[in-house]
Coordinates of C-alpha atoms in Angstrom, one line a residue:
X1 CA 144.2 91.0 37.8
X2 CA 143.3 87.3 37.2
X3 CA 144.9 84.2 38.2
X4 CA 146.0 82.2 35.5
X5 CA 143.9 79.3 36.6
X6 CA 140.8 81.9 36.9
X7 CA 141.9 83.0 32.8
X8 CA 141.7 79.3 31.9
X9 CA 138.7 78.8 33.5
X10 CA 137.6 81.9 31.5
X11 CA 138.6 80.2 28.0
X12 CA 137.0 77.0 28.6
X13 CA 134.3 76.0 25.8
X14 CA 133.5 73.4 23.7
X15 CA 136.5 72.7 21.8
X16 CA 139.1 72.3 24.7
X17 CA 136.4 69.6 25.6
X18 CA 136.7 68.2 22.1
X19 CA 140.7 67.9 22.6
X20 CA 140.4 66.5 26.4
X21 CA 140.7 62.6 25.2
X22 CA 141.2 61.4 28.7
X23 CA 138.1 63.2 30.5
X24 CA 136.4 61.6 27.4
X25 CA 137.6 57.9 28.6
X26 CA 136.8 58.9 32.0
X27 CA 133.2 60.3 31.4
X28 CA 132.4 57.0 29.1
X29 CA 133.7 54.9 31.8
X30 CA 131.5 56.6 34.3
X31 CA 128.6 56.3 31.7
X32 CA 129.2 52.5 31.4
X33 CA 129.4 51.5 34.9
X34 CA 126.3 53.2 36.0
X35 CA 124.4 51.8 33.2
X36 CA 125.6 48.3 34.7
X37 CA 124.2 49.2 38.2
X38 CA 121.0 50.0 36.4
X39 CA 120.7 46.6 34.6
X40 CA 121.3 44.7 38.3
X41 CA 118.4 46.5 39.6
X42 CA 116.1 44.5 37.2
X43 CA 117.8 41.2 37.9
X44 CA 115.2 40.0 40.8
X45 CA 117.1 37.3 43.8
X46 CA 116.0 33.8 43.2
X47 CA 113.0 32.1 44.3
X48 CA 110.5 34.9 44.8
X49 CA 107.1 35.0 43.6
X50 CA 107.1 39.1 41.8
X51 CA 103.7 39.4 41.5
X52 CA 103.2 38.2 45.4
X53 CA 106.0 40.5 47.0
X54 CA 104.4 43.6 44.5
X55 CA 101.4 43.1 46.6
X56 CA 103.8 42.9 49.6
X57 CA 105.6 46.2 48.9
X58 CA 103.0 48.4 47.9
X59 CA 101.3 47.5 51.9
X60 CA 104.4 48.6 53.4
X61 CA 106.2 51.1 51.1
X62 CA 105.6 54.2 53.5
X63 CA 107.8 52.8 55.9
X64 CA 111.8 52.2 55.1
X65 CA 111.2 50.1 52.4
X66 CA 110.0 53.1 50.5
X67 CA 112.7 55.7 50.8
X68 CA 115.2 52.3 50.2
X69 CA 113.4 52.3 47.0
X70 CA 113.7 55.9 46.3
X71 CA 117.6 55.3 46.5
X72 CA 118.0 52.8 44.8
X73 CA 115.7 53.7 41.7
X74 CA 112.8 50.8 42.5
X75 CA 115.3 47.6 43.0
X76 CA 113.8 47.1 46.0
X77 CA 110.1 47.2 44.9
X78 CA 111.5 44.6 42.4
X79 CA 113.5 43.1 44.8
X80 CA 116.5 43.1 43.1
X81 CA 120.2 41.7 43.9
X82 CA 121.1 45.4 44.1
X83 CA 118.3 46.3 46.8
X84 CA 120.5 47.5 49.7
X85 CA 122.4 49.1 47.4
X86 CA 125.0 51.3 48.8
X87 CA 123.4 52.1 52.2
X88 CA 125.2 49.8 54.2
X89 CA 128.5 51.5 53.0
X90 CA 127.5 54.4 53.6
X91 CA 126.1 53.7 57.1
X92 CA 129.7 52.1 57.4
X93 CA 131.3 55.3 56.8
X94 CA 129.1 57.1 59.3
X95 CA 130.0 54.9 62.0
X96 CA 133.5 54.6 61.2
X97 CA 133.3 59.0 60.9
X98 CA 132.2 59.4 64.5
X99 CA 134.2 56.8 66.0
X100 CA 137.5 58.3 64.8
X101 CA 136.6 61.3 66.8
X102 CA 135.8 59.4 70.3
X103 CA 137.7 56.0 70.0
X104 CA 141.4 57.1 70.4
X105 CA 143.0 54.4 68.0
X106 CA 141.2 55.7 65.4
X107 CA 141.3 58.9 66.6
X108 CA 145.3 58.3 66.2
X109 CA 144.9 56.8 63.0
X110 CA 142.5 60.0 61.6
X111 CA 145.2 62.9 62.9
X112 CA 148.9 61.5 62.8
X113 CA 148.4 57.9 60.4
X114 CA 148.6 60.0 57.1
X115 CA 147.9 57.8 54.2
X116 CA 148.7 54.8 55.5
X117 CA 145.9 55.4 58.7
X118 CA 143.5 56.5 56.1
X119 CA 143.6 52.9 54.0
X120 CA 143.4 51.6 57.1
X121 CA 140.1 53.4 58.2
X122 CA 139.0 52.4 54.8
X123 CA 139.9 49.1 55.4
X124 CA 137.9 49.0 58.3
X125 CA 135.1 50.6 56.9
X126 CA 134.6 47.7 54.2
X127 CA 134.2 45.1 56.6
X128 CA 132.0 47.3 58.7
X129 CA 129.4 47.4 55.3
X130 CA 129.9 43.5 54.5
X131 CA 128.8 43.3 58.1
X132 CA 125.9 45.2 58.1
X133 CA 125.0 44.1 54.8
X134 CA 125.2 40.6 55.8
X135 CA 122.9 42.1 59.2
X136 CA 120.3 43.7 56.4
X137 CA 119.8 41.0 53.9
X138 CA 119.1 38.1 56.6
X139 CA 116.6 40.4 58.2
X140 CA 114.9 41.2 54.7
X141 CA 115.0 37.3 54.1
X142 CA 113.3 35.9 57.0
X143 CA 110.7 38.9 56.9
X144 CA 109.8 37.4 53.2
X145 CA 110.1 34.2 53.8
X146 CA 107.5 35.0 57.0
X147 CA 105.1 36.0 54.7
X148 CA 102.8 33.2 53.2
X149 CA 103.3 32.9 49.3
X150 CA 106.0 35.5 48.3
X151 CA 108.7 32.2 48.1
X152 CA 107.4 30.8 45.3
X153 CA 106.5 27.0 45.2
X154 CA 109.4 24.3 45.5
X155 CA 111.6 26.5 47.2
X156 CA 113.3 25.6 50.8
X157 CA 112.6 27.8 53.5
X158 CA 116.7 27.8 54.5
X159 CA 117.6 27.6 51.0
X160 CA 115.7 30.8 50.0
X161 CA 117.4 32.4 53.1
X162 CA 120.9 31.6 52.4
X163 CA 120.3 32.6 48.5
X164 CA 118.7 36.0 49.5
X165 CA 121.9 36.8 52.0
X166 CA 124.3 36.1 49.1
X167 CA 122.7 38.1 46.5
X168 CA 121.6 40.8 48.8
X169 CA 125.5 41.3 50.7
X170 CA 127.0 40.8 47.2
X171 CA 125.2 42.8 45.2
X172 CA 126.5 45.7 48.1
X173 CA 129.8 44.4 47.9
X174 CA 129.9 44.4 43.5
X175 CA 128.5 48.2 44.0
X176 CA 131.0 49.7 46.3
X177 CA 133.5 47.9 44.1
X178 CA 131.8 49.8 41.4
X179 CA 131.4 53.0 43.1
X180 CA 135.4 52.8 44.0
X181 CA 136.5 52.0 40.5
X182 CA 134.2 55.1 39.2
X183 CA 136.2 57.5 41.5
X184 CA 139.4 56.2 41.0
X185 CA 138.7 55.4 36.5
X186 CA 135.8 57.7 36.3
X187 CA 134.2 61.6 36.8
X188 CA 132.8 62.2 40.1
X189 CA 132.3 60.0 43.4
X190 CA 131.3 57.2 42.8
X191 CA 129.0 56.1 45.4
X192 CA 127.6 59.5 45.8
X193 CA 126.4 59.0 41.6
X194 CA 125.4 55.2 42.1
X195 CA 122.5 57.2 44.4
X196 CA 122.4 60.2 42.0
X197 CA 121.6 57.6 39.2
X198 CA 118.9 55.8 41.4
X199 CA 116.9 58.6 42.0
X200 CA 117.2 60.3 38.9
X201 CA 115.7 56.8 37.3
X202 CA 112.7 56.5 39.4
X203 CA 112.0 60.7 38.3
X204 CA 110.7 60.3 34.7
X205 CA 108.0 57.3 36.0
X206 CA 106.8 59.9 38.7
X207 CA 106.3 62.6 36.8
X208 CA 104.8 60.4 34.4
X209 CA 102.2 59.1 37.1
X210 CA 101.4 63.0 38.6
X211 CA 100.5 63.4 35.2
X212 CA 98.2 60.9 34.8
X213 CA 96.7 61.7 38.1
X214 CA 96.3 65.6 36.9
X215 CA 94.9 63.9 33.8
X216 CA 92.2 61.8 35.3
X217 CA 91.2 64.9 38.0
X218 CA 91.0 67.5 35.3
X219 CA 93.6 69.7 37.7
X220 CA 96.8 70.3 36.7
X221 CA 97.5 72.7 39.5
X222 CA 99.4 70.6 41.7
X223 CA 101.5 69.5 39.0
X224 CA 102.2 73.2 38.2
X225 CA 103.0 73.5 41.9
X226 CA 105.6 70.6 42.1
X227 CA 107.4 72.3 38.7
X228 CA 107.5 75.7 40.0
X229 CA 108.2 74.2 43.7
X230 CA 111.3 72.4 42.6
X231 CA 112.7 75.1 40.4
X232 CA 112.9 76.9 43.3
X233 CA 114.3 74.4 45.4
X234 CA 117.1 73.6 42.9
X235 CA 118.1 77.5 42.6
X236 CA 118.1 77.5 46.3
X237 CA 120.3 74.9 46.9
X238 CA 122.6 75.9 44.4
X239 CA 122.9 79.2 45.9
X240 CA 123.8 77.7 49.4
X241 CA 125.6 74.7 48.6
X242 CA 128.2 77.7 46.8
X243 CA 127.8 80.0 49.5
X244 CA 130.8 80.5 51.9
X245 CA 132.3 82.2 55.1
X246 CA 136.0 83.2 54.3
X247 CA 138.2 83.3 57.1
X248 CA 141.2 85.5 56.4
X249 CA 144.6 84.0 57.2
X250 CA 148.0 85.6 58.0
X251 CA 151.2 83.9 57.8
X252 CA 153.8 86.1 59.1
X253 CA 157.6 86.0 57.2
X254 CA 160.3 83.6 58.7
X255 CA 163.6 82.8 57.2
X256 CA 164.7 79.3 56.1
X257 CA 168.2 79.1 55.4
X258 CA 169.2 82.0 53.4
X259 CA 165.4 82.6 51.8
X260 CA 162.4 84.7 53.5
X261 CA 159.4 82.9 53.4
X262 CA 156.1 83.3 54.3
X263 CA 154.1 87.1 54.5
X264 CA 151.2 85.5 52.4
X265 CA 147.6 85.6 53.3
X266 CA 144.9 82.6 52.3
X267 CA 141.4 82.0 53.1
X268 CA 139.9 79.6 55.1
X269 CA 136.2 78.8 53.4
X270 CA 133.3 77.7 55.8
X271 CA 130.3 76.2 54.2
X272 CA 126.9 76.9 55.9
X273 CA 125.5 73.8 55.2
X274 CA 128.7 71.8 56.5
X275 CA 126.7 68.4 57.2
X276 CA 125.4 67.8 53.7
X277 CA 122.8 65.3 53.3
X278 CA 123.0 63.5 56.1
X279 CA 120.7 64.9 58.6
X280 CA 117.4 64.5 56.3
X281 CA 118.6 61.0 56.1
X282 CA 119.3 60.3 59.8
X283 CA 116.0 61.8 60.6
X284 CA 113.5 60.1 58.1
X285 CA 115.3 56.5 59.0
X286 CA 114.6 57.3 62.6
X287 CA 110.7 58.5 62.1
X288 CA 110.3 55.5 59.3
X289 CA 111.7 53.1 61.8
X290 CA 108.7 52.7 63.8
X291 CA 106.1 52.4 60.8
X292 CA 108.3 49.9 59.2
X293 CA 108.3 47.7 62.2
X294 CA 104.4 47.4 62.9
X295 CA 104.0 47.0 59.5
X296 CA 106.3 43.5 60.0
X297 CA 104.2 42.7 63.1
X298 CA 100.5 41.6 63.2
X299 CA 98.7 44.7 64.4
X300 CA 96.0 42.3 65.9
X301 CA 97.9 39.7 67.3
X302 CA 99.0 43.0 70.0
X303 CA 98.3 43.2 74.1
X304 CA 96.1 45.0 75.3
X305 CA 98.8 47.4 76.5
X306 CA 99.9 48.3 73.3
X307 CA 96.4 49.3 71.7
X308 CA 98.0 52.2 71.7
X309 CA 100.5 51.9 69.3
X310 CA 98.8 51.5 65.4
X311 CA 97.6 55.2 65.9
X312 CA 100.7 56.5 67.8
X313 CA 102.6 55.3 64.7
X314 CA 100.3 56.5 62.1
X315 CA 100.8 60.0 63.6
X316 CA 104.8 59.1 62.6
X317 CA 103.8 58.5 58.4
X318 CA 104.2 61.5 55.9
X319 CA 101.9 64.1 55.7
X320 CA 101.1 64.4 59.4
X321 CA 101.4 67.2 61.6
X322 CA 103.1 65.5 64.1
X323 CA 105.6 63.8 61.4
X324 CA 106.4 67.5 60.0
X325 CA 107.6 68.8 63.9
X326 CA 109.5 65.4 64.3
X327 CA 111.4 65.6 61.5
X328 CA 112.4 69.4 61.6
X329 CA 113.5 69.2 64.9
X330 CA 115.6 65.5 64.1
X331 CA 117.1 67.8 61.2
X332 CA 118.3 70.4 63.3
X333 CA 119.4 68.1 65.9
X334 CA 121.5 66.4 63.4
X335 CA 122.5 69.7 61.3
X336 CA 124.5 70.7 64.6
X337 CA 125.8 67.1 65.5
X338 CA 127.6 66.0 62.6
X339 CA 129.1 69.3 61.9
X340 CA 130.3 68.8 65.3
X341 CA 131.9 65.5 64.2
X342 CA 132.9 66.5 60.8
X343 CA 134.8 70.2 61.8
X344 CA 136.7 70.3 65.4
X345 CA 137.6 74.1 65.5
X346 CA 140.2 73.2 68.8
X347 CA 141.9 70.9 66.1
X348 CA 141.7 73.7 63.7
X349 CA 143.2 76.3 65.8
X350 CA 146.1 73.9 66.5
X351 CA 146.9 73.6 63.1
X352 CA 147.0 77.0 62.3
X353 CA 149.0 77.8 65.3
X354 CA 151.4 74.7 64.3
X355 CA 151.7 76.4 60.8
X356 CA 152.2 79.8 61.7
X357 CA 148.9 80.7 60.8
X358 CA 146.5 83.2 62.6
X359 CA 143.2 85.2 62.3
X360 CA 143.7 88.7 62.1
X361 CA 143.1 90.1 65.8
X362 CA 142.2 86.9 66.8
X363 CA 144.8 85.4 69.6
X364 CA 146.3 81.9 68.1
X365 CA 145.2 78.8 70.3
X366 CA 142.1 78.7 72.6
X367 CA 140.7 82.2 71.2
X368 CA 140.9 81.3 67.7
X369 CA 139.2 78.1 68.7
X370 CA 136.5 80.2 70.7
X371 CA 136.0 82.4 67.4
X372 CA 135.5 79.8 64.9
X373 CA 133.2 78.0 67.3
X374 CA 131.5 81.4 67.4
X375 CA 131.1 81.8 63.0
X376 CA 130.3 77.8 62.6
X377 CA 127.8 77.9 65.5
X378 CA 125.5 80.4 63.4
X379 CA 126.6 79.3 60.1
X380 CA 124.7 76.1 61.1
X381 CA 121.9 77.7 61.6
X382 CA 121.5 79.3 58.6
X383 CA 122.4 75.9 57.2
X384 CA 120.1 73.9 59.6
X385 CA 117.4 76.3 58.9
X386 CA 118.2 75.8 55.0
X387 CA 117.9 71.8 54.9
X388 CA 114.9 72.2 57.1
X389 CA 112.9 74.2 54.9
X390 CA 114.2 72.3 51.9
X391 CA 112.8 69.1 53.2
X392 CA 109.7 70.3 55.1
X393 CA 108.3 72.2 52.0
X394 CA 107.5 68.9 50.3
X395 CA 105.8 67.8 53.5
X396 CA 103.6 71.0 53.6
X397 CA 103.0 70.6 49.9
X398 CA 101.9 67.4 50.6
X399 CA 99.8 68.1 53.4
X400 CA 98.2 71.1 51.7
X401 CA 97.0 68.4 48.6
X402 CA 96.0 65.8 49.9
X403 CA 98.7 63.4 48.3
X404 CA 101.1 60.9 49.0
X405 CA 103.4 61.2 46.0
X406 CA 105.8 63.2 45.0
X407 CA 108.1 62.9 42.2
X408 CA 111.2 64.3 44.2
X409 CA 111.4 64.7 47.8
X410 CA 113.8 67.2 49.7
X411 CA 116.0 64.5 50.4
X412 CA 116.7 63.8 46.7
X413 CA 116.7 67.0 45.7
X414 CA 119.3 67.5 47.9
X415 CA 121.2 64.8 46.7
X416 CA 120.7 65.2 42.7
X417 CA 121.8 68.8 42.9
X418 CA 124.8 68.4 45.4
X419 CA 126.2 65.4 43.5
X420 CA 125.5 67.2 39.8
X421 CA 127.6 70.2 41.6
X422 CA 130.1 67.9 42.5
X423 CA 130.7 66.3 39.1
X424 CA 130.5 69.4 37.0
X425 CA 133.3 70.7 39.9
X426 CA 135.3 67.3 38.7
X427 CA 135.0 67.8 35.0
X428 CA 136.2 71.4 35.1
X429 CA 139.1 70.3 37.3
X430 CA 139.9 68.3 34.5
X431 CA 139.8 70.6 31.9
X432 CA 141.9 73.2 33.7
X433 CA 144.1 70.0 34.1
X434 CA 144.4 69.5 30.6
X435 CA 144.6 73.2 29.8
X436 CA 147.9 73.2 31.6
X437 CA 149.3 70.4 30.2
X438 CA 148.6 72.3 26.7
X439 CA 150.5 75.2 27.9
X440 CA 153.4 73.6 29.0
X441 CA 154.0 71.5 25.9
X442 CA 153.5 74.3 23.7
X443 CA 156.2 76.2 25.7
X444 CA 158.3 73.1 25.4
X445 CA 158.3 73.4 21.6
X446 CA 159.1 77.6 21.5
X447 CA 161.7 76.8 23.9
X448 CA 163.0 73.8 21.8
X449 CA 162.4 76.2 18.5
X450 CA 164.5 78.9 20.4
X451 CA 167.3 76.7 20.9

């Protein structure tokens, strides 16, 4: 038989939407606030020359600068206040992740603070991205400023610095304020659709440019190809991204008091792909790293010694062979590490064993430990050899044609589809919400009526 949420979920349509007034507010809130973010990425920072730095961006946008502009929806090929977008954040919350599980105050603060240790950890994770942001912008200020006529005429070399570091590190700080606000007032999480809405921008002008390009050559094959590819790409990661391991749990009976409690069984749900987006990401910043930096540097001003290094590097770019084993393996690499970080299975284990909890023929403690160590060691490789092919397909594709541009990478793809899941998740949650507030007035008034 169903669960009542499971027969709600069931009766959900179009008019329970209708009466949800505050998912409405929330949904036009969201709406609101990401068409603000959208306007700041067409506000440029003061005292550039557009037309110059254009010129500038379309020499290096293979490197770093190009997948920052992916993210942010083409603010950075405007150069934009809202250019770093949210990256340093979310580099901030990466950092602060992993040292939560090897620095023991914040270890302390992660496993036995509660809600307090977690505002603090949040806490700490803002100044970590004002840092970094402040670290970003002043290295993207004197790189323009070091090349001759993008600072347009009349305006001061420190000047143009100091400007560029304010609008840069406040632009990141007015976004995660946003992206806050939007989870707290809005539908969804709001940094994760402040990226969502940045990529999805940028997807109508590429399609639009394939087009033209299938146009001009008379061959709309590889347009076909992209279509067709990312259908397929969508229904795949829809089908993993839903996909789970269920772990049955036991909880034997105990008395409390005078009462029995207990004897009830739950599920403990595995994903496969427990590290999300974030290896693709680690891995294309590492790979892009090197191409960005040459690019900054005067390939003939280099020693003899390092000859070497312009074709070395051009090896690292999209499309090469030796980019493609690079990046699978840096995916894997980082599909196993951050799962590490993100699910401790000793930790787990305890828990359960503090709980009463256990896996059915499974000893409590170390060998419940051992055994989910044993299901999320090959889950991840089912989910490592997921994100892999995901993001290497692409690549191939690109090899295959001959063609540096893509309307979606596997990267954003990724992204769009996980955060759309995510929000659709959200608004259901809602309705449900609101469903049960229904029922219980209405049971309210017959019980009032009874009286």
């Amino acid at each position: 038989m169903a669960s009542a949420a499971e027969q709600l979920a069931a009766n959900m349509n179009f008019s329970s939407f209708q009466k949800a007034s505050e998912l409405h507010k929330r949904i036009w809130f969201t709406i609101i606030a990401l068409v603000v973010y959208r306007l700041g990425t067409y506000v440029p920072i003061p005292g550039i020359d557009p037309a110059a730095f254009a010129s500038l961006f379309s020499q290096n946008s293979k490197g770093l600068l190009g997948m920052f502009d992916m993210f942010s929806g083409g603010a950075v090929e405007r150069m934009a206040i809202f250019s770093l977008n949210v990256m340093p954040y979310i580099s901030a919350s990466i950092i602060v992740q992993l040292m939560g599980t090897v620095y023991p105050p914040w270890e302390k603060l992660k496993k036995e603070g509660g809600e307090a240790g977690r505002k603090t950890l949040n806490q700490y994770t803002r100044y970590l991205a004002v840092i970094l942001a402040i670290v970003q912008s002043a290295s993207i200020a004197m790189g323009i400023a070091a090349q001759p006529g993008v600072v347009a005429d009349g305006v001061g070399h420190t000047f143009f610095i100091a400007s560029t570091i304010v609008a840069l590190t406040g632009g990141t700080m007015f976004l995660m304020w946003l992206g806050e606000q939007i989870t707290s007032r809005g539908v969804g999480n709001g940094v994760s659709l402040i990226i969502f809405a940045g990529i999805v921008a940028a997807l109508p002008i590429k399609l639009m440019q394939m087009l033209t390009q299938a146009q001009s050559n008379n061959n709309y094959m590889p347009l076909l190809l992209v279509v067709v590819g990312g259908i397929a790409a969508i229904l795949a990661i829809v089908f993993i991204e839903r996909s789970q391991r269920r772990l049955l749990v036991h909880y034997p009976k105990r008395q409390q008091g005078n009462r029995m409690i207990g004897g009830e069984s739950s599920f403990m749900p595995l994903k496969i792909n427990t590290a999300g987006v974030i290896p693709p990401i680690f891995a294309s910043s590492l790979l892009l790293l090197p191409t960005t930096a040459l690019q900054l540097v005067q390939t003939a001003n280099l020693p003899a010694w390092a000859s070497w290094l312009p074709s070395v590097v051009g090896s690292l770019q999209h499309g090469q062979p030796a980019f493609l084993v690079l990046y699978s393996l840096l995916i894997i690499f980082f599909s196993f590490f951050y799962t590490s970080v993100v699910f401790n299975p000793d930790e787990t284990a305890e828990n359960l064993r503090k709980y009463g909890g256990f896996l059915p023929g499974i000893r409590p403690g170390k060998r419940t430990a051992e055994y989910l160590d044993y299901v999320l060691t090959r889950l991840t490789v089912i989910g490592a050899a997921y994100i892999t092919a995901v993001c290497v397909a692409p690549e191939l594709a690109m090899m295959a044609m001959k063609s540096t541009q893509f309307a979606l990478g596997g990267t954003s793809i990724l992204i769009v589809v996980t955060v759309t899941m995510d929000t659709v998740a959200q608004i259901q949650s809602h309705l449900l919400a609101h469903q049960y507030e229904g029922l219980i007035k209405k049971s309210k008034l017959r019980g009032g009526r009874n009286r």
